[in-house]
Structures are given as structure tokens and as C-alpha cells.
């Protein structure tokens, strides 16, 4: 869980070679020594505090420095010399110069108080010298009083820190140690072996040692390592160990060997033996320019939280692993020794003359393994928080705080919408959101110890040395304690977490040594008065967690406390909270030390395969890497724990109940990989009574976030600080099928088949099975083949055909025979794709078929696919098929098979041949009268009737072009012409005789509007105000034989512009009762039109049909566009009775359906009537004016104030009032000669 954040930095270049570096007990101070000097550093900020230079007399009398160790409280340093002496130094404040530097107020230039950013100076003073009279091999501080050392002769001695006196009665040698081998046989060791290295753990009161014969063991004593009271328990299979180290938190003892191996053993407290756990091995992708050969391990150093180990080799190589063996980091910079500083954020190394610092960031799961921290990618450094920003739903009607309260308890899986789309995109490009802890808090409390993020990602809290602070991302503001005394009065110990917008903090009050859980709402300031609830505890908190409304706490007394929380938030954001303890039990007999508790989880899961619900059923605890489940029963007690797995670094429990993946437990088991504890609902043959199964999952990242339902993991690779996503659904399905659990695999696949990457999952599954079989020998492949079972399973899934095709395309051709032996014949698969209308998959099979069958077979399927692609309007596929057809010319049909070097060679050749295809002339249409030819006749023509590839394409495209034309699919016809390079004009000229008559012109006219989204215009009163219409409006009184009086409006159009009327359209309620006479060109501009794109498409087809002299279709396009000049040209070129019948049919339809077109045709008739011969015209184009009554005019006036009412003078024209109402319909004949006169004059009606 440690990742390098940036390159290392050089702190100091020394003139003398450095030989040892170590940090104090709290890691706030670091000491580095050469043979004659001793430097003291402050770890944060990194500054050298003091240098102690030994005199020449001191070096002559006591020898040169060899190595050193710290007193646990950091007040003394013991330096071992090469002559067997120990020089004890005291580390104290420098009274002469109390500060190395201090912070100053920028404005007043006054120094701030000592706690804010000041660095105290230190001084070293030699207190005493201890003469051991033998070369000292190891030196360890047992506590603040005793030093434990071993000598070259095999003696073990103890020395007082204060006065340097050797405790003689505690002296012993190897012969006084009782040895126990791995078979539990006790014996006395030979006297010629000595201890070569020792690492002591004060928490476990044990020491890991290596002996001169290469064996490794741990020393245990119940009386401070007194003679005859020391036991050495040997580790199995260790023969060349040279160094050792103890991890008290995970109960591990690690041995470094002379050949470069690192072996890890776990302490088994049941029998006291060391049990092999794992081996630390480097990654095959280790990013080193030159990986050195294995060399002797010289140092093993655990991080402060015990979650990773740094290993130094004699060659100068440095490597870092996680606690259970995930490789994290490596560098080859000639490292000699290293040490960790505060909280493990920097690894200090010495490389001869230089002191370097390698910065790291780590996951908060190392010390604060709570549920919310497992749903976000969050990392922490000493003063920064790294978060990958997520997109969450926001509600405009909710306040910032209200939205947090309502969304904070929602699991990430329900709102993490960007994740699903990201699985097909490079997550490496996601930027980190870096949140800087404010200086107000960091100056006195850095580095960060705990961090916690809310479920919604909107709240983030941090805790350092004292107090805490939190960040609200919605407001980009930090909240800190207003009262510094309150902040400094307690330490966060045991973690912190967010629950429904409330921060739950485990506190240790320094005054009175009190322990409690406090709850703070995020919207208020931080002080004691803002606490909404508190839980007093008898002991310190080790860890805690939440699930739904439950809170579980584990204390230092190994007691598990379970509470239910209640919260109410009123509209004013006043929070009322309470709690109730519902359960308590002890785990003291299951754990040797409270520090071994890594995490605790409330879970709705049980050991059986029952479907989880909201009710909690178990408590899951990670004890030193061993995951155990305590099931709760109705009687208020817990069952005996069930061990789920070992070597568990982190566990992810489901956040919401569900089946299969939602009811699974996901475990990060270090070098053993990611594992899933999957329920088996129902029973299978051979698996009756088996409720769950533990399946391993391969991955190439360090997993940080597990998405249960999506079966995907987000993590960080070891060599770069970037996020990477991996799906492992195919691995789960593969293992279930192999273990004869196909029905469970099908149920999981059925639940996941809507995932966007499910198709890719099936491909990976096939590749994995194929690779597994190909790596077997012939006999084993026949007996234990996996591929047939996987194929039989995949035939049940919807994406089976596509997955097989993609897998085959990405596989060597030599394996195609094995693949299609079990999947079926390629032609059958291609026919199945055609039946399912899956063209993309069918094209993939066509490429495969090209390599397996004669060219004639490919030609048949090319024809079928080309036909299907045009029918489905998949022009991209059609273009590729035409290139394919062009590539396999008919002359090479005599070749039995196409010889290609690989599955992708055809694609490359098609690209090359496409250049000549692009330069070819457009495809000409086939001969007129073509009605379709069977596929076999096209691909296998009779002798003497062979068709070229181009002729085959022409016939198919011509056939479909005719179909598209008669079915009025003009946009598809245009797209086909453009993409397939089909000469549409030539096609129309050849088909002109078939298009000479339109049976239903009204239907075609309506289809044009629907096809091109062209609106039907409605005449509205607003048209009189349109800029194309003149403001000079004349109202004329007219009389006739049939009607005593009628009214008609004549409009004079002037000052025309090209602007369109964008005003809203009103209902035409008066048009049927009056007529407006206007220039048709001006009226066409004023009526409502479609988009520019639709107009350009219509214009294209109008010009096309006119060029091809298909005048009947051209007329309908012209009427749709209301293009007066083109309509007149069409009639002039073809003034037939058919054209007149089309006009009359349209006119009859628009009189009932479209007022705008009716007005347009009325204005157009005077222009068209003279173009027809008298015998054809027969007076049918003379305009007819229908006028009902004067009320129509009045209603028109009421809608638009710009139209004058009767009796109102306007421009010397008066509309006389009339009391007569005409209810009949009058046929007023309008002379074409009069209407066709100048548009600036008034029109008279006779």
C-alpha cells in the first residue's frame, strides 16, 4: 500500500562515508554516523540539528564507529565501535541556540509561539563508555532501561542505559539457550555457533535471530532474557540466513538469506512454532535498467505501521514489498542502509557520501481500514491527500449540506457512473485531486496519521499528532478547531470515519487518560459544543467500522462493542443523534495482542450461502492477516469463529445485499493474489453441503477499490502513481466452469451481461482457456482440456459468436483448427450471424473464411453480406465489403486457398488495394430491368456468363437503389450513393421509364416531408407582418352574380429581404374563409421552412431529378421546397396531363390539410395556367376564392392588430361595413392575365 510519489531528493553530501542510519523510537529524530562523526536530523521538516565530531584521541582509545541504536524515548544514543566499546550519548536541547529556525508573522515580524513551525536545536554529549572486551555483533534496546547485546564469542549481555553498567548476573551464552526444532524436539545447541543478527520486538517480547550456521529462529523469554530462561524456536527450511526482522502487528518473522532470498514465517501461538507463510520475490516487470544478480541481504526494515518492508542488498539494490509479498518499489542507487521516518512517508537512505530521502504516499487502509476508505481511491502523504475525483449526482434544489446528508450513506457502486465508462478508457489519464492540509493545522500536527473520506466523496477528514480537521469539497474549505487548547487536548487513536455526513472520531484525552467516541456534524464549526453524541469507553479504541446504522468498536481490552445509531436532521440542519449498545463479546482467547487487530467489519454475510439482507449476521475480524468470522445468533452470543483465509492484507465487504458477486467477500492476500469468497446458491453434483468457495483472482495492480457488482478492481501498479482498472469476471467464470460449477457461472454471467465490457470479458475467458490448453502436452491436452468446457458454457451466452470471432482474429492461425473443432464450422457460424443480423461479427468470420476455404465460397458470402449491409443501411460495412470484393479478383479463383501470413494480413492488403479502389470510377448501375439474381448465380455463374466483381456489386446496389426510390427512402438513397460511390444520376436516367408515373403523388409528397423532417407550413395572421410582405395592404370590395357582397384582401409585396420568419406558428383559423393574393416567390420565403441541412438535401435531389429528366419526382421536390422558378421550369419542360394531375391531386389534398400550401398553390396557379395547352388546362388551374362572411375578416383583425378592421381608413383605402352575411360558396374567376401583372399594382377581380 506504499507508492513512490516523486523522485528521491539529496539531503546532504558528506565528506566522509556514512556507514549507519537509524531513527528514534517515535521516528521524529534520525541519527546517521560515519567512522568518526555522528549527525542528528529532524525528520519533519528534514533539517540537520547537530553534528558530533569525535576527537582523534577518542577514536584511538575506543575505536571507530561501527553502528548505533536509539533509546526508546529518544533521549540517548548508543554507538558501537569496532573495538568492542559502547559510547553512550545523551540527546538534549541546546540551551545556547534553542531553535534552528522559527516561524515569524509576516506583517508584524514577531515570532510565533514555539508550537507553530519552530524547530528546536539539539546537542549531543558523551555520557559514558562501556567496555565489553569482545567485538559486539548486535545491540538492541529492550526498553528504556536495558540494552541487549551479543558478542562474537556467542555471549549475550545486558547493559543499563543510564550508567552503562553491565549486569553480570544476566550474562549467558549459546549453551544456556534451549533450542526447539520444527518437529518440536528440544536439544542443546553446539557451542561453536554464535548469533549473527538480532531484531527485538517490545510488543511481542520476542527477538528474531540468525546463527552463524545459517539457521533462523526467534528467541522468547518470560523473564527478560535471563540465563536458562531463553528458548530458541527454529524456523524450518532456513539454511543460509544472515539477517532477520520481526513484524509485531502481523506476527511475522522474516529472514534474509545469503543468496538473496527473503523468507517470511508466521508465529503460531497455538504451538509456538514458526510456520512458513510466503517468499518475497521481485516482479518480472521490475523497472530497472539493469537488474543485478541476486546478492546477500544486508538489512530488513519494516515500516512503522508494519504494512511494508524495505530490503537492502549487498549490491546496493533497494526493494520494497507489502507485508504479504506484493512487490511495490525498487531502485539501484548503491544503498548501504535505510530507515523510515514519521508514519513511514519517507525512506531515508545512505549511499556512501550522500543522505537521500525517498518520498512515499500510502493508502489510509494501512491504519484506518474502514468501509468508506475502500470505496474511493484515496492516498495520503505527510501533509496532502490524493483523491481521484469522481462524478456524483447533484440536485439543484438541495443545499450543499443537505445533499451531503442525503447522499453520504449511499454506497459508491450506486452512483459511481463514471466507472463503467472508464473501463474502456485509459484511467492512467485521470488527474489526481491533491488536497493540501492547511498550514494552521499542519504546522503543529503534521504528519497525517489518519484520513477518512465520506461515501459521497464530498467530505475528507485528517488527524495528525493532536486533534483533527476536515475538508468540504463542495465549498473548497477546511474546518479546524477554533480553540487550539481543545485541539491539543486529545489524540485521535483508533481511527475516524464518516457516517451520513457525521464524523465519528475515536479520541484519547490526555488529561485524565480518558477514552471516548465523539460525533461531529460536518456543517458546523469544530469545538466541544458541536458534538452531537458521545460514547464513553473503558479502554483505548483499536479499530472501528460502520454498516448501515450500526457501529462496531474493538477496544484494547479485546472487547467488541456493537451499537445502533439514530440520527435526525431537521430542515434547519439541526442534528439530533443517539446510540444504543446492543451487543458485546470478547475475543481475548483468539488474539495474543491487541496490536494484531488489523480491521473489523460488520457484515450481512454468513458462512452458508443464504442471500444476505439488511440484517447483520456476522462480525469479520482480521487478526494478524488471519480473517475470521464470528456469526451472531438470536440469543445474543457469537458462534465459534470460522477461519476464511490467511495472509489477508485487506478485506472488502459488500455494501448492499444481493446475490453472488454482491454477496461475496473480496480478499487481498498479498503474493497469493486477490481472492473472492463466493457463495454457492443451491447444490451441484459433488458439491452438496458446500456453501462457499474461495477462488483466486489474478491481477497486475495493487488493489485499492473493489467494485463487487462490476467484478472489477481499481488499483495502482508498482512502478507509477497512476490508477489502473482491471476486470476479473472472466477469471471467476473460468474457474467455476473448470470446477464443474457451470450453473453458478451462468447465473453470474446473466447478472453481468449488461456491463459494457462483458463482451471483452468473454474474449478474455476464451483466450485464457485456449492458452491453458496450448501450454499442455498432447496427452494432457486430450485428458484435461479446458477449452471444450468453456465453449459449451459460452454457447449459452448472447455474445458467443462475436467473442469467438474476435478471439480467433487475435490468435495464431495455427490454432484456428483447434478453435473451430469445438465451436463449429465457420460457414455455419457466418450463416448464424446473418440470421441474427450481426454484420460486424459476420465480417470477422468472412476474414477467417477467406483463409480456410476457396475464394468462390468467400464470394458467395460477400454477396450475402453486401446485400444485408445495404438492407440494414450499414454503409461502412458495405464499403469494406466492396474493397474485399475488389481484393479477391475472379482470376485467382483457381487457387484453392488464400495464403496469408496471419489473420490481420488480409486487412493490410485490403488497405493497400483500397487505394486503387478509391481511384476507380463510380459504380455504374446495372442494366435496366434488373430484378435480382440468386447468390449462387452471381458467385458461381454458368460457363460463358461470368460476372466480374464490379458487375456483381452493380447489380446488388442497383436493385436496392430501385427499392429505396420506390419506397421514398431518399436519404438512404443519397447515403448509399455517397458511401458506395454509386452514380445516382445515371441510375435515374436508366430507370426513367420505370418512374414515368407516380400512382399516389400525395403519398410521395407526404413522405418527402417525413423523410427530410420538412414542416408543413401553416398560414398565420403574423404573415402580414413578415419582412417579405409589403406594408401597403389594399382592401377591395367585390361583387358577383351569386353573392351580393364579399371581401377579399390583396397584398402588395415590396422591400423584400432574405430574412426568415422565426416567430412562433399560430393556428390557421381564418384561412378557409378568405384569400390573400401575393407574389408566390415572396410567399415561399415567408412560409415556415425546415433546417438548412434538410433544405440542402431537398435541393440536391431536386437538381438531380431535373438533370435526369425525371420530372414527376422533380415537381414534388419543387413543391416541397416551394421553389417557384424550378416549378415553372419543370412545367415548361414537360407540360403534360400527368403533371397537371399531380398538381390537382396535391391541390385537392392541401385544401383540406395544409393552409400554407393551399395559399402557396393559389398564388402559383396564375403563373402555371398559361404554361399548359388549352386542351390540357381545360380551365382547371383558374384560382377559386372561397369567402364565407365578414366575420372571418373580423376574426382575422382580432388576432393581429396590424390588420385594419372594417370602416378604418388606411392608405386611402376603405373597407365598407356591411350587414349582409353570405353563407354560400362563391366561385370567383380571376383572370390570369390580370394576376400576372406587376406585383406593385393592385389586383382586380372580375
PDB file of C-alpha atoms in Angstrom, residues 874-1027:
ATOM      1  CA  UNK A 874     -24.596  -0.174 -42.766  1.00  0.00           C
ATOM      2  CA  UNK A 875     -22.673   1.772 -45.370  1.00  0.00           C
ATOM      3  CA  UNK A 876     -19.351   1.403 -43.532  1.00  0.00           C
ATOM      4  CA  UNK A 877     -19.663  -2.364 -43.798  1.00  0.00           C
ATOM      5  CA  UNK A 878     -20.704  -2.042 -47.419  1.00  0.00           C
ATOM      6  CA  UNK A 879     -17.596  -0.018 -48.251  1.00  0.00           C
ATOM      7  CA  UNK A 880     -15.361  -2.641 -46.619  1.00  0.00           C
ATOM      8  CA  UNK A 881     -17.126  -5.428 -48.493  1.00  0.00           C
ATOM      9  CA  UNK A 882     -16.648  -3.667 -51.814  1.00  0.00           C
ATOM     10  CA  UNK A 883     -12.962  -3.372 -51.066  1.00  0.00           C
ATOM     11  CA  UNK A 884     -12.941  -7.025 -50.085  1.00  0.00           C
ATOM     12  CA  UNK A 885     -14.634  -7.951 -53.338  1.00  0.00           C
ATOM     13  CA  UNK A 886     -12.155  -5.826 -55.245  1.00  0.00           C
ATOM     14  CA  UNK A 887      -9.222  -7.519 -53.469  1.00  0.00           C
ATOM     15  CA  UNK A 888     -10.177 -11.084 -54.370  1.00  0.00           C
ATOM     16  CA  UNK A 889     -10.390 -10.805 -58.154  1.00  0.00           C
ATOM     17  CA  UNK A 890     -12.083 -13.567 -60.113  1.00  0.00           C
ATOM     18  CA  UNK A 891      -8.876 -14.518 -61.896  1.00  0.00           C
ATOM     19  CA  UNK A 892      -7.486 -16.151 -58.728  1.00  0.00           C
ATOM     20  CA  UNK A 893     -10.404 -18.462 -58.204  1.00  0.00           C
ATOM     21  CA  UNK A 894      -8.299 -21.415 -59.327  1.00  0.00           C
ATOM     22  CA  UNK A 895      -6.252 -21.111 -56.140  1.00  0.00           C
ATOM     23  CA  UNK A 896      -7.760 -23.475 -53.528  1.00  0.00           C
ATOM     24  CA  UNK A 897      -6.982 -21.205 -50.546  1.00  0.00           C
ATOM     25  CA  UNK A 898      -5.637 -17.757 -49.976  1.00  0.00           C
ATOM     26  CA  UNK A 899      -2.172 -17.956 -48.444  1.00  0.00           C
ATOM     27  CA  UNK A 900      -1.882 -15.301 -45.770  1.00  0.00           C
ATOM     28  CA  UNK A 901       0.726 -14.893 -43.064  1.00  0.00           C
ATOM     29  CA  UNK A 902      -1.821 -14.045 -40.404  1.00  0.00           C
ATOM     30  CA  UNK A 903      -5.377 -13.058 -39.660  1.00  0.00           C
ATOM     31  CA  UNK A 904      -4.530  -9.384 -39.966  1.00  0.00           C
ATOM     32  CA  UNK A 905      -2.679  -9.708 -43.269  1.00  0.00           C
ATOM     33  CA  UNK A 906      -5.924  -9.502 -45.200  1.00  0.00           C
ATOM     34  CA  UNK A 907      -6.806  -6.215 -43.586  1.00  0.00           C
ATOM     35  CA  UNK A 908      -3.405  -4.797 -44.518  1.00  0.00           C
ATOM     36  CA  UNK A 909      -3.798  -5.955 -48.097  1.00  0.00           C
ATOM     37  CA  UNK A 910      -7.298  -4.519 -48.272  1.00  0.00           C
ATOM     38  CA  UNK A 911      -5.924  -1.167 -47.206  1.00  0.00           C
ATOM     39  CA  UNK A 912      -3.365  -1.296 -49.975  1.00  0.00           C
ATOM     40  CA  UNK A 913      -5.886  -2.373 -52.572  1.00  0.00           C
ATOM     41  CA  UNK A 914      -8.322   0.286 -51.397  1.00  0.00           C
ATOM     42  CA  UNK A 915      -6.129   2.944 -52.988  1.00  0.00           C
ATOM     43  CA  UNK A 916      -6.900   1.606 -56.436  1.00  0.00           C
ATOM     44  CA  UNK A 917     -10.499   1.074 -55.417  1.00  0.00           C
ATOM     45  CA  UNK A 918     -10.791   4.706 -54.346  1.00  0.00           C
ATOM     46  CA  UNK A 919      -9.460   5.883 -57.692  1.00  0.00           C
ATOM     47  CA  UNK A 920     -11.891   3.798 -59.722  1.00  0.00           C
ATOM     48  CA  UNK A 921     -14.782   5.447 -61.446  1.00  0.00           C
ATOM     49  CA  UNK A 922     -18.068   5.388 -59.533  1.00  0.00           C
ATOM     50  CA  UNK A 923     -20.103   2.219 -59.754  1.00  0.00           C
ATOM     51  CA  UNK A 924     -22.438   2.409 -62.708  1.00  0.00           C
ATOM     52  CA  UNK A 925     -25.928   0.992 -62.291  1.00  0.00           C
ATOM     53  CA  UNK A 926     -26.747  -2.387 -63.760  1.00  0.00           C
ATOM     54  CA  UNK A 927     -28.704  -2.745 -66.953  1.00  0.00           C
ATOM     55  CA  UNK A 928     -32.322  -1.623 -66.772  1.00  0.00           C
ATOM     56  CA  UNK A 929     -34.863  -4.174 -65.782  1.00  0.00           C
ATOM     57  CA  UNK A 930     -32.624  -5.990 -63.307  1.00  0.00           C
ATOM     58  CA  UNK A 931     -34.825  -7.784 -60.789  1.00  0.00           C
ATOM     59  CA  UNK A 932     -32.276  -9.658 -58.715  1.00  0.00           C
ATOM     60  CA  UNK A 933     -30.149 -12.783 -59.235  1.00  0.00           C
ATOM     61  CA  UNK A 934     -29.605 -15.673 -56.810  1.00  0.00           C
ATOM     62  CA  UNK A 935     -26.383 -15.512 -54.831  1.00  0.00           C
ATOM     63  CA  UNK A 936     -25.047 -18.732 -56.335  1.00  0.00           C
ATOM     64  CA  UNK A 937     -25.628 -17.417 -59.862  1.00  0.00           C
ATOM     65  CA  UNK A 938     -23.666 -14.278 -59.023  1.00  0.00           C
ATOM     66  CA  UNK A 939     -20.835 -16.103 -57.298  1.00  0.00           C
ATOM     67  CA  UNK A 940     -20.868 -19.271 -59.438  1.00  0.00           C
ATOM     68  CA  UNK A 941     -22.034 -18.106 -62.880  1.00  0.00           C
ATOM     69  CA  UNK A 942     -22.572 -20.545 -65.720  1.00  0.00           C
ATOM     70  CA  UNK A 943     -19.731 -21.025 -68.214  1.00  0.00           C
ATOM     71  CA  UNK A 944     -19.633 -18.144 -70.596  1.00  0.00           C
ATOM     72  CA  UNK A 945     -21.749 -15.939 -68.312  1.00  0.00           C
ATOM     73  CA  UNK A 946     -19.125 -14.991 -65.783  1.00  0.00           C
ATOM     74  CA  UNK A 947     -19.722 -11.721 -63.969  1.00  0.00           C
ATOM     75  CA  UNK A 948     -16.915  -9.531 -62.813  1.00  0.00           C
ATOM     76  CA  UNK A 949     -16.751  -8.430 -59.211  1.00  0.00           C
ATOM     77  CA  UNK A 950     -17.748  -4.945 -60.225  1.00  0.00           C
ATOM     78  CA  UNK A 951     -20.819  -6.232 -62.101  1.00  0.00           C
ATOM     79  CA  UNK A 952     -21.889  -8.207 -59.049  1.00  0.00           C
ATOM     80  CA  UNK A 953     -21.710  -5.079 -56.904  1.00  0.00           C
ATOM     81  CA  UNK A 954     -23.525  -3.049 -59.562  1.00  0.00           C
ATOM     82  CA  UNK A 955     -26.440  -5.447 -59.713  1.00  0.00           C
ATOM     83  CA  UNK A 956     -26.873  -5.617 -55.966  1.00  0.00           C
ATOM     84  CA  UNK A 957     -26.650  -1.875 -55.474  1.00  0.00           C
ATOM     85  CA  UNK A 958     -28.904  -1.125 -58.441  1.00  0.00           C
ATOM     86  CA  UNK A 959     -31.549  -3.484 -57.118  1.00  0.00           C
ATOM     87  CA  UNK A 960     -31.546  -1.779 -53.715  1.00  0.00           C
ATOM     88  CA  UNK A 961     -31.414   1.683 -55.244  1.00  0.00           C
ATOM     89  CA  UNK A 962     -34.637   0.930 -57.098  1.00  0.00           C
ATOM     90  CA  UNK A 963     -36.198  -0.358 -53.867  1.00  0.00           C
ATOM     91  CA  UNK A 964     -35.182   2.750 -51.942  1.00  0.00           C
ATOM     92  CA  UNK A 965     -36.521   5.012 -54.646  1.00  0.00           C
ATOM     93  CA  UNK A 966     -39.975   3.458 -54.955  1.00  0.00           C
ATOM     94  CA  UNK A 967     -40.267   3.284 -51.147  1.00  0.00           C
ATOM     95  CA  UNK A 968     -39.400   7.001 -50.890  1.00  0.00           C
ATOM     96  CA  UNK A 969     -36.267   6.405 -48.759  1.00  0.00           C
ATOM     97  CA  UNK A 970     -34.420   9.266 -50.383  1.00  0.00           C
ATOM     98  CA  UNK A 971     -31.950   9.988 -47.557  1.00  0.00           C
ATOM     99  CA  UNK A 972     -30.840   6.363 -47.579  1.00  0.00           C
ATOM    100  CA  UNK A 973     -30.551   6.524 -51.340  1.00  0.00           C
ATOM    101  CA  UNK A 974     -28.301   9.570 -51.069  1.00  0.00           C
ATOM    102  CA  UNK A 975     -26.157   7.972 -48.374  1.00  0.00           C
ATOM    103  CA  UNK A 976     -25.763   4.822 -50.431  1.00  0.00           C
ATOM    104  CA  UNK A 977     -24.742   6.869 -53.445  1.00  0.00           C
ATOM    105  CA  UNK A 978     -22.170   8.805 -51.423  1.00  0.00           C
ATOM    106  CA  UNK A 979     -20.579   5.976 -49.451  1.00  0.00           C
ATOM    107  CA  UNK A 980     -20.702   3.277 -52.122  1.00  0.00           C
ATOM    108  CA  UNK A 981     -19.803   5.655 -54.975  1.00  0.00           C
ATOM    109  CA  UNK A 982     -22.937   4.799 -56.904  1.00  0.00           C
ATOM    110  CA  UNK A 983     -23.721   7.002 -59.916  1.00  0.00           C
ATOM    111  CA  UNK A 984     -27.231   8.084 -58.970  1.00  0.00           C
ATOM    112  CA  UNK A 985     -27.794  10.344 -61.967  1.00  0.00           C
ATOM    113  CA  UNK A 986     -27.044   7.576 -64.425  1.00  0.00           C
ATOM    114  CA  UNK A 987     -29.266   5.248 -62.409  1.00  0.00           C
ATOM    115  CA  UNK A 988     -32.191   7.691 -62.638  1.00  0.00           C
ATOM    116  CA  UNK A 989     -31.701   8.105 -66.359  1.00  0.00           C
ATOM    117  CA  UNK A 990     -31.855   4.342 -66.824  1.00  0.00           C
ATOM    118  CA  UNK A 991     -34.847   3.959 -64.503  1.00  0.00           C
ATOM    119  CA  UNK A 992     -36.736   6.898 -66.048  1.00  0.00           C
ATOM    120  CA  UNK A 993     -39.111   4.656 -67.944  1.00  0.00           C
ATOM    121  CA  UNK A 994     -39.987   2.813 -64.718  1.00  0.00           C
ATOM    122  CA  UNK A 995     -40.595   6.115 -62.940  1.00  0.00           C
ATOM    123  CA  UNK A 996     -42.781   7.739 -65.587  1.00  0.00           C
ATOM    124  CA  UNK A 997     -45.900   7.540 -63.450  1.00  0.00           C
ATOM    125  CA  UNK A 998     -46.441   8.081 -59.728  1.00  0.00           C
ATOM    126  CA  UNK A 999     -49.514   6.196 -58.588  1.00  0.00           C
ATOM    127  CA  UNK A1000     -50.068   8.196 -55.406  1.00  0.00           C
ATOM    128  CA  UNK A1001     -48.387  11.622 -55.632  1.00  0.00           C
ATOM    129  CA  UNK A1002     -49.936  12.758 -52.348  1.00  0.00           C
ATOM    130  CA  UNK A1003     -48.315   9.843 -50.536  1.00  0.00           C
ATOM    131  CA  UNK A1004     -44.911  10.667 -52.045  1.00  0.00           C
ATOM    132  CA  UNK A1005     -45.448  14.337 -51.192  1.00  0.00           C
ATOM    133  CA  UNK A1006     -46.135  13.447 -47.552  1.00  0.00           C
ATOM    134  CA  UNK A1007     -43.159  11.053 -47.451  1.00  0.00           C
ATOM    135  CA  UNK A1008     -40.842  13.837 -48.569  1.00  0.00           C
ATOM    136  CA  UNK A1009     -41.803  15.915 -45.538  1.00  0.00           C
ATOM    137  CA  UNK A1010     -41.367  12.993 -43.181  1.00  0.00           C
ATOM    138  CA  UNK A1011     -38.130  11.766 -44.757  1.00  0.00           C
ATOM    139  CA  UNK A1012     -36.414  15.157 -44.616  1.00  0.00           C
ATOM    140  CA  UNK A1013     -38.146  16.441 -41.463  1.00  0.00           C
ATOM    141  CA  UNK A1014     -39.613  19.249 -43.521  1.00  0.00           C
ATOM    142  CA  UNK A1015     -42.558  21.002 -41.825  1.00  0.00           C
ATOM    143  CA  UNK A1016     -45.941  21.624 -43.425  1.00  0.00           C
ATOM    144  CA  UNK A1017     -46.392  25.416 -43.465  1.00  0.00           C
ATOM    145  CA  UNK A1018     -49.420  26.941 -41.805  1.00  0.00           C
ATOM    146  CA  UNK A1019     -50.636  30.421 -42.853  1.00  0.00           C
ATOM    147  CA  UNK A1020     -50.922  32.639 -39.780  1.00  0.00           C
ATOM    148  CA  UNK A1021     -52.000  36.235 -39.250  1.00  0.00           C
ATOM    149  CA  UNK A1022     -48.395  37.122 -38.482  1.00  0.00           C
ATOM    150  CA  UNK A1023     -47.517  36.596 -42.135  1.00  0.00           C
ATOM    151  CA  UNK A1024     -48.889  40.038 -42.893  1.00  0.00           C
ATOM    152  CA  UNK A1025     -46.087  41.495 -40.729  1.00  0.00           C
ATOM    153  CA  UNK A1026     -43.360  39.410 -42.306  1.00  0.00           C
ATOM    154  CA  UNK A1027     -40.466  41.438 -43.740  1.00  0.00           C
TER     155      UNK A1027
END
